[in-house]
């Protein structure tokens, strides 16, 4: 099937594909981040149990886990642009459903919100398509730098989205955030339709489709690709443990009272602080460091930074060392994701970019499902355990990367796996 057939943006519009895909992801993540911080509050307000709140929070990642490889495989066959347009339409519907659910009450509201998050997670698997688009239009030596645009979009989305969500709720009431998020997605659809050309080349012949788990086995059977995906899973698991427990840890170590709004806002400011540092790191440092060190060495270094920042974080009771540790952690995590996906993309065959990146994204979603359970269980035993365990895990992963990826990087790490 010709991926370019009827998939081009309307004639007369010329723009940088990377810039357009950046804004596509950025606007999509603003919509996501408008809703995300409000989910536990809204769910509790409708009488949800802890289990129900957990299900509402987890179902998004669960749907991404299931469908990221599917979206990638579809985009390998019919093109990136139509899949991005279709997913954006689905996101609009999901946020409208969310808004309507917030206007209901009790059990009905919870079920509608759960449905909206399931649909949003299904459509949110399109991040794989965006990554495949970047791989299509970026030469191998610039792929990691280009992949960093996704991280920048994530960081900016997490900075601006919650602010817009709070303002929309104060202006339009409890249904406001859902409708505002839908409006952002509608703007995203319009910009994608008019500005984004197809990136999949007409001569890109995708491999025969495989069932979901057969695709997993095929992708992971390539040793270096499988190792890189494993590294992404473990690094995401470490960061998810931090995300889940930071509020609890700071509350305990600094005596914050979450009954008072200004104390709760302190945690939001800490996350925004991390997000801003991450934006600067991914926007300005990744490309130069990859050129200097190569992907495997940079991944190993980034994981060491994650380890030395997470390990002692639970033992800080003063703001200065905590802020320093958060800064180092933000630099480390900011230097991990882009080179990992850049390396996976370089290793993957050209005809399987979407499917391979889909498996990697799915592995990250699995980490976001298991990470909260892992972190919360350890935190109940002792508040320091999630941090010490995550720091140790990051360090061990760095050693594995150094031993198994760095030595052969010059010859093997830039050579794609053979076509199936």
Short mmCIF file of N, CA and C in Angstrom, two decimals, residues 109-232:
data_model
loop_
_atom_site.label_atom_id
_atom_site.label_comp_id
_atom_site.label_asym_id
_atom_site.label_seq_id
_atom_site.Cartn_x
_atom_site.Cartn_y
_atom_site.Cartn_z
N UNK A 109 -20.47 8.88 37.26
CA UNK A 109 -19.34 9.76 36.92
C UNK A 109 -18.04 8.97 36.87
N UNK A 110 -17.83 8.09 37.84
CA UNK A 110 -16.59 7.31 37.88
C UNK A 110 -16.47 6.39 36.68
N UNK A 111 -17.56 5.76 36.27
CA UNK A 111 -17.50 4.86 35.13
C UNK A 111 -17.24 5.63 33.83
N UNK A 112 -17.84 6.80 33.70
CA UNK A 112 -17.62 7.60 32.49
C UNK A 112 -16.17 8.11 32.46
N UNK A 113 -15.65 8.54 33.60
CA UNK A 113 -14.25 8.99 33.66
C UNK A 113 -13.31 7.84 33.34
N UNK A 114 -13.60 6.65 33.87
CA UNK A 114 -12.77 5.48 33.57
C UNK A 114 -12.78 5.19 32.07
N UNK A 115 -13.95 5.27 31.45
CA UNK A 115 -14.06 5.05 30.00
C UNK A 115 -13.24 6.10 29.24
N UNK A 116 -13.33 7.34 29.69
CA UNK A 116 -12.59 8.41 29.00
C UNK A 116 -11.10 8.20 29.09
N UNK A 117 -10.62 7.71 30.23
CA UNK A 117 -9.18 7.49 30.38
C UNK A 117 -8.71 6.28 29.56
N UNK A 118 -9.57 5.28 29.44
CA UNK A 118 -9.23 4.13 28.60
C UNK A 118 -9.09 4.57 27.15
N UNK A 119 -10.03 5.38 26.65
CA UNK A 119 -9.96 5.87 25.28
C UNK A 119 -8.75 6.79 25.10
N UNK A 120 -8.48 7.64 26.10
CA UNK A 120 -7.32 8.53 26.02
C UNK A 120 -6.02 7.73 25.97
N UNK A 121 -5.94 6.65 26.73
CA UNK A 121 -4.75 5.80 26.71
C UNK A 121 -4.57 5.11 25.37
N UNK A 122 -5.68 4.65 24.78
CA UNK A 122 -5.65 4.05 23.46
C UNK A 122 -5.11 5.04 22.44
N UNK A 123 -5.61 6.27 22.47
CA UNK A 123 -5.15 7.29 21.53
C UNK A 123 -3.75 7.79 21.90
N UNK A 124 -3.42 7.78 23.20
CA UNK A 124 -2.11 8.25 23.63
C UNK A 124 -0.98 7.35 23.19
N UNK A 125 -1.29 6.14 22.73
CA UNK A 125 -0.26 5.27 22.19
C UNK A 125 0.34 5.85 20.92
N UNK A 126 -0.22 6.96 20.42
CA UNK A 126 0.30 7.56 19.19
C UNK A 126 1.66 8.22 19.38
N UNK A 127 2.15 8.32 20.62
CA UNK A 127 3.50 8.84 20.83
C UNK A 127 4.50 7.99 20.05
N UNK A 128 4.18 6.70 19.90
CA UNK A 128 5.02 5.81 19.09
C UNK A 128 5.09 6.31 17.65
N UNK A 129 3.96 6.75 17.11
CA UNK A 129 3.92 7.22 15.73
C UNK A 129 4.76 8.49 15.59
N UNK A 130 4.67 9.37 16.58
CA UNK A 130 5.48 10.60 16.54
C UNK A 130 6.97 10.26 16.54
N UNK A 131 7.36 9.28 17.35
CA UNK A 131 8.77 8.88 17.38
C UNK A 131 9.20 8.26 16.05
N UNK A 132 8.32 7.45 15.47
CA UNK A 132 8.63 6.87 14.16
C UNK A 132 8.75 7.95 13.09
N UNK A 133 7.91 8.99 13.19
CA UNK A 133 7.99 10.11 12.25
C UNK A 133 9.36 10.78 12.35
N UNK A 134 9.81 11.01 13.59
CA UNK A 134 11.12 11.63 13.80
C UNK A 134 12.22 10.76 13.20
N UNK A 135 12.10 9.44 13.40
CA UNK A 135 13.10 8.52 12.84
C UNK A 135 13.10 8.59 11.31
N UNK A 136 11.92 8.77 10.71
CA UNK A 136 11.84 8.85 9.24
C UNK A 136 12.58 10.05 8.68
N UNK A 137 12.49 11.18 9.38
CA UNK A 137 13.00 12.43 8.80
C UNK A 137 14.36 12.84 9.34
N UNK A 138 14.96 12.01 10.22
CA UNK A 138 16.25 12.36 10.82
C UNK A 138 17.31 11.34 10.41
N UNK A 139 18.48 11.78 9.96
CA UNK A 139 19.57 10.84 9.68
C UNK A 139 20.05 10.21 10.98
N UNK A 140 20.66 9.03 10.91
CA UNK A 140 21.07 8.33 12.14
C UNK A 140 21.91 9.16 13.09
N UNK A 141 22.83 9.96 12.56
CA UNK A 141 23.73 10.71 13.43
C UNK A 141 23.01 11.84 14.18
N UNK A 142 21.81 12.21 13.73
CA UNK A 142 21.04 13.26 14.40
C UNK A 142 19.78 12.72 15.08
N UNK A 143 19.63 11.40 15.09
CA UNK A 143 18.37 10.83 15.56
C UNK A 143 18.13 11.08 17.05
N UNK A 144 19.16 10.89 17.88
CA UNK A 144 18.99 11.10 19.32
C UNK A 144 18.66 12.56 19.63
N UNK A 145 19.35 13.48 18.94
CA UNK A 145 19.05 14.89 19.14
C UNK A 145 17.62 15.20 18.76
N UNK A 146 17.14 14.62 17.68
CA UNK A 146 15.76 14.84 17.26
C UNK A 146 14.77 14.21 18.23
N UNK A 147 15.11 13.01 18.74
CA UNK A 147 14.24 12.36 19.70
C UNK A 147 14.08 13.19 20.98
N UNK A 148 15.09 14.02 21.28
CA UNK A 148 15.00 14.86 22.48
C UNK A 148 13.84 15.84 22.40
N UNK A 149 13.37 16.13 21.18
CA UNK A 149 12.21 17.02 21.04
C UNK A 149 10.99 16.47 21.77
N UNK A 150 10.85 15.13 21.78
CA UNK A 150 9.73 14.53 22.50
C UNK A 150 9.85 14.84 23.99
N UNK A 151 11.08 14.73 24.52
CA UNK A 151 11.29 15.03 25.94
C UNK A 151 11.02 16.49 26.26
N UNK A 152 11.42 17.38 25.36
CA UNK A 152 11.15 18.80 25.57
C UNK A 152 9.64 19.04 25.59
N UNK A 153 8.93 18.41 24.67
CA UNK A 153 7.47 18.55 24.63
C UNK A 153 6.84 18.03 25.91
N UNK A 154 7.34 16.89 26.41
CA UNK A 154 6.85 16.35 27.68
C UNK A 154 7.06 17.35 28.81
N UNK A 155 8.28 17.88 28.89
CA UNK A 155 8.59 18.80 29.98
C UNK A 155 7.73 20.05 29.94
N UNK A 156 7.59 20.64 28.76
CA UNK A 156 6.77 21.85 28.64
C UNK A 156 5.30 21.55 28.91
N UNK A 157 4.84 20.38 28.47
CA UNK A 157 3.46 19.99 28.74
C UNK A 157 3.18 19.90 30.22
N UNK A 158 4.15 19.34 30.97
CA UNK A 158 3.96 19.19 32.42
C UNK A 158 4.12 20.51 33.15
N UNK A 159 4.76 21.50 32.52
CA UNK A 159 4.86 22.82 33.13
C UNK A 159 3.58 23.61 32.91
N UNK A 160 3.09 23.63 31.65
CA UNK A 160 1.95 24.50 31.32
C UNK A 160 0.59 23.83 31.53
N UNK A 161 0.52 22.50 31.32
CA UNK A 161 -0.77 21.83 31.41
C UNK A 161 -1.49 22.00 32.72
N UNK A 162 -0.83 21.71 33.88
CA UNK A 162 -1.53 21.86 35.16
C UNK A 162 -1.99 23.28 35.43
N UNK A 163 -1.20 24.27 34.98
CA UNK A 163 -1.60 25.66 35.18
C UNK A 163 -2.87 25.97 34.40
N UNK A 164 -2.90 25.53 33.14
CA UNK A 164 -4.09 25.76 32.31
C UNK A 164 -5.28 25.01 32.89
N UNK A 165 -5.04 23.80 33.41
CA UNK A 165 -6.13 23.04 34.03
C UNK A 165 -6.73 23.76 35.22
N UNK A 166 -5.86 24.32 36.08
CA UNK A 166 -6.37 25.05 37.24
C UNK A 166 -7.15 26.29 36.84
N UNK A 167 -6.64 27.02 35.84
CA UNK A 167 -7.34 28.22 35.38
C UNK A 167 -8.68 27.86 34.74
N UNK A 168 -8.70 26.81 33.92
CA UNK A 168 -9.95 26.43 33.24
C UNK A 168 -11.00 25.98 34.24
N UNK A 169 -10.57 25.35 35.34
CA UNK A 169 -11.54 24.93 36.36
C UNK A 169 -12.09 26.15 37.10
N UNK A 170 -11.24 27.12 37.39
CA UNK A 170 -11.72 28.31 38.10
C UNK A 170 -12.63 29.15 37.22
N UNK A 171 -12.42 29.13 35.90
CA UNK A 171 -13.24 29.93 35.00
C UNK A 171 -14.53 29.22 34.59
N UNK A 172 -14.43 27.91 34.31
CA UNK A 172 -15.56 27.21 33.69
C UNK A 172 -16.16 26.11 34.57
N UNK A 173 -15.65 25.92 35.78
CA UNK A 173 -16.21 24.91 36.65
C UNK A 173 -15.59 23.54 36.42
N UNK A 174 -16.19 22.53 37.04
CA UNK A 174 -15.58 21.21 37.07
C UNK A 174 -15.52 20.55 35.69
N UNK A 175 -16.40 20.95 34.76
CA UNK A 175 -16.35 20.39 33.42
C UNK A 175 -15.36 21.13 32.51
N UNK A 176 -14.86 22.28 32.98
CA UNK A 176 -14.00 23.11 32.16
C UNK A 176 -12.72 22.44 31.68
N UNK A 177 -11.95 21.77 32.56
CA UNK A 177 -10.68 21.17 32.10
C UNK A 177 -10.86 20.20 30.95
N UNK A 178 -11.91 19.38 30.99
CA UNK A 178 -12.14 18.42 29.92
C UNK A 178 -12.41 19.10 28.60
N UNK A 179 -13.27 20.11 28.61
CA UNK A 179 -13.59 20.80 27.35
C UNK A 179 -12.40 21.62 26.84
N UNK A 180 -11.62 22.22 27.74
CA UNK A 180 -10.44 22.96 27.31
C UNK A 180 -9.41 22.02 26.70
N UNK A 181 -9.22 20.85 27.31
CA UNK A 181 -8.31 19.85 26.75
C UNK A 181 -8.77 19.41 25.37
N UNK A 182 -10.09 19.23 25.20
CA UNK A 182 -10.63 18.87 23.89
C UNK A 182 -10.36 19.97 22.87
N UNK A 183 -10.46 21.23 23.31
CA UNK A 183 -10.19 22.34 22.39
C UNK A 183 -8.73 22.35 21.95
N UNK A 184 -7.82 22.05 22.86
CA UNK A 184 -6.40 21.97 22.48
C UNK A 184 -6.18 20.86 21.46
N UNK A 185 -6.84 19.74 21.67
CA UNK A 185 -6.69 18.63 20.71
C UNK A 185 -7.30 18.98 19.36
N UNK A 186 -8.39 19.74 19.36
CA UNK A 186 -8.98 20.17 18.10
C UNK A 186 -8.02 21.09 17.34
N UNK A 187 -7.36 22.00 18.06
CA UNK A 187 -6.35 22.84 17.43
C UNK A 187 -5.20 21.99 16.90
N UNK A 188 -4.87 20.95 17.64
CA UNK A 188 -3.81 20.03 17.21
C UNK A 188 -4.19 19.34 15.90
N UNK A 189 -5.43 18.89 15.79
CA UNK A 189 -5.90 18.23 14.57
C UNK A 189 -5.78 19.18 13.37
N UNK A 190 -6.20 20.43 13.56
CA UNK A 190 -6.18 21.39 12.46
C UNK A 190 -4.73 21.65 12.00
N UNK A 191 -3.82 21.85 12.96
CA UNK A 191 -2.44 22.13 12.59
C UNK A 191 -1.80 20.92 11.92
N UNK A 192 -2.10 19.72 12.42
CA UNK A 192 -1.54 18.52 11.82
C UNK A 192 -2.05 18.34 10.39
N UNK A 193 -3.34 18.58 10.19
CA UNK A 193 -3.94 18.39 8.87
C UNK A 193 -3.32 19.34 7.84
N UNK A 194 -3.11 20.59 8.23
CA UNK A 194 -2.66 21.57 7.26
C UNK A 194 -1.13 21.66 7.13
N UNK A 195 -0.40 21.26 8.15
CA UNK A 195 1.04 21.52 8.15
C UNK A 195 1.92 20.28 8.09
N UNK A 196 1.40 19.11 8.46
CA UNK A 196 2.27 17.95 8.60
C UNK A 196 2.21 17.06 7.36
N UNK A 197 3.31 16.94 6.60
CA UNK A 197 3.32 16.03 5.46
C UNK A 197 3.59 14.60 5.92
N UNK A 198 3.35 13.65 5.03
CA UNK A 198 3.68 12.25 5.33
C UNK A 198 5.19 12.07 5.31
N UNK A 199 5.70 11.25 6.23
CA UNK A 199 7.15 11.02 6.32
C UNK A 199 7.56 9.65 5.80
N UNK A 200 6.63 8.71 5.75
CA UNK A 200 6.97 7.36 5.31
C UNK A 200 7.21 7.36 3.81
N UNK A 201 8.35 6.86 3.40
CA UNK A 201 8.72 6.90 1.98
C UNK A 201 7.87 5.92 1.18
N UNK A 202 7.58 6.27 -0.10
CA UNK A 202 6.75 5.38 -0.92
C UNK A 202 7.35 3.99 -1.09
N UNK A 203 8.69 3.88 -1.02
CA UNK A 203 9.31 2.57 -1.21
C UNK A 203 9.55 1.83 0.10
N UNK A 204 8.97 2.36 1.21
CA UNK A 204 9.11 1.68 2.49
C UNK A 204 8.12 0.53 2.55
N UNK A 205 8.60 -0.67 2.36
CA UNK A 205 7.73 -1.84 2.37
C UNK A 205 7.74 -2.48 3.75
N UNK A 206 6.64 -2.36 4.51
CA UNK A 206 6.62 -2.93 5.85
C UNK A 206 6.63 -4.45 5.81
N UNK A 207 7.12 -5.03 6.90
CA UNK A 207 7.13 -6.48 6.99
C UNK A 207 5.71 -6.98 7.24
N UNK A 208 5.53 -8.26 7.10
CA UNK A 208 4.23 -8.86 7.33
C UNK A 208 3.78 -8.63 8.77
N UNK A 209 2.51 -8.24 8.98
CA UNK A 209 2.04 -7.99 10.34
C UNK A 209 2.16 -9.23 11.21
N UNK A 210 2.44 -8.97 12.49
CA UNK A 210 2.54 -10.06 13.46
C UNK A 210 1.54 -9.81 14.58
N UNK A 211 1.06 -10.87 15.22
CA UNK A 211 0.25 -10.68 16.42
C UNK A 211 1.06 -9.92 17.47
N UNK A 212 0.35 -9.27 18.42
CA UNK A 212 1.00 -8.36 19.36
C UNK A 212 2.20 -8.98 20.06
N UNK A 213 2.00 -10.15 20.68
CA UNK A 213 3.09 -10.72 21.47
C UNK A 213 4.15 -11.35 20.58
N UNK A 214 3.78 -11.75 19.37
CA UNK A 214 4.78 -12.21 18.42
C UNK A 214 5.69 -11.04 18.02
N UNK A 215 5.11 -9.84 17.92
CA UNK A 215 5.92 -8.66 17.63
C UNK A 215 6.90 -8.39 18.78
N UNK A 216 6.43 -8.54 20.02
CA UNK A 216 7.31 -8.38 21.17
C UNK A 216 8.49 -9.35 21.07
N UNK A 217 8.19 -10.63 20.84
CA UNK A 217 9.24 -11.64 20.81
C UNK A 217 10.21 -11.38 19.67
N UNK A 218 9.67 -10.97 18.51
CA UNK A 218 10.53 -10.69 17.37
C UNK A 218 11.46 -9.52 17.68
N UNK A 219 10.92 -8.45 18.25
CA UNK A 219 11.74 -7.27 18.54
C UNK A 219 12.80 -7.58 19.60
N UNK A 220 12.38 -8.25 20.67
CA UNK A 220 13.32 -8.53 21.76
C UNK A 220 14.33 -9.61 21.40
N UNK A 221 14.08 -10.34 20.31
CA UNK A 221 15.04 -11.37 19.91
C UNK A 221 16.34 -10.79 19.36
N UNK A 222 16.31 -9.51 18.96
CA UNK A 222 17.53 -8.84 18.55
C UNK A 222 18.25 -8.38 19.82
N UNK A 223 19.41 -8.93 20.16
CA UNK A 223 20.00 -8.71 21.48
C UNK A 223 20.17 -7.25 21.87
N UNK A 224 20.72 -6.43 20.96
CA UNK A 224 20.97 -5.04 21.33
C UNK A 224 19.68 -4.23 21.43
N UNK A 225 18.74 -4.51 20.55
CA UNK A 225 17.44 -3.82 20.66
C UNK A 225 16.76 -4.24 21.96
N UNK A 226 16.76 -5.54 22.25
CA UNK A 226 16.14 -6.02 23.48
C UNK A 226 16.80 -5.41 24.71
N UNK A 227 18.12 -5.28 24.70
CA UNK A 227 18.82 -4.69 25.84
C UNK A 227 18.46 -3.22 25.99
N UNK A 228 18.42 -2.49 24.88
CA UNK A 228 18.07 -1.07 24.95
C UNK A 228 16.64 -0.88 25.47
N UNK A 229 15.73 -1.73 25.04
CA UNK A 229 14.35 -1.64 25.54
C UNK A 229 14.30 -1.97 27.03
N UNK A 230 15.08 -2.96 27.45
CA UNK A 230 15.16 -3.28 28.87
C UNK A 230 15.70 -2.12 29.69
N UNK A 231 16.68 -1.41 29.14
CA UNK A 231 17.22 -0.23 29.82
C UNK A 231 16.14 0.84 29.96
N UNK A 232 15.35 1.05 28.91
CA UNK A 232 14.27 2.03 28.99
C UNK A 232 13.24 1.62 30.04
#
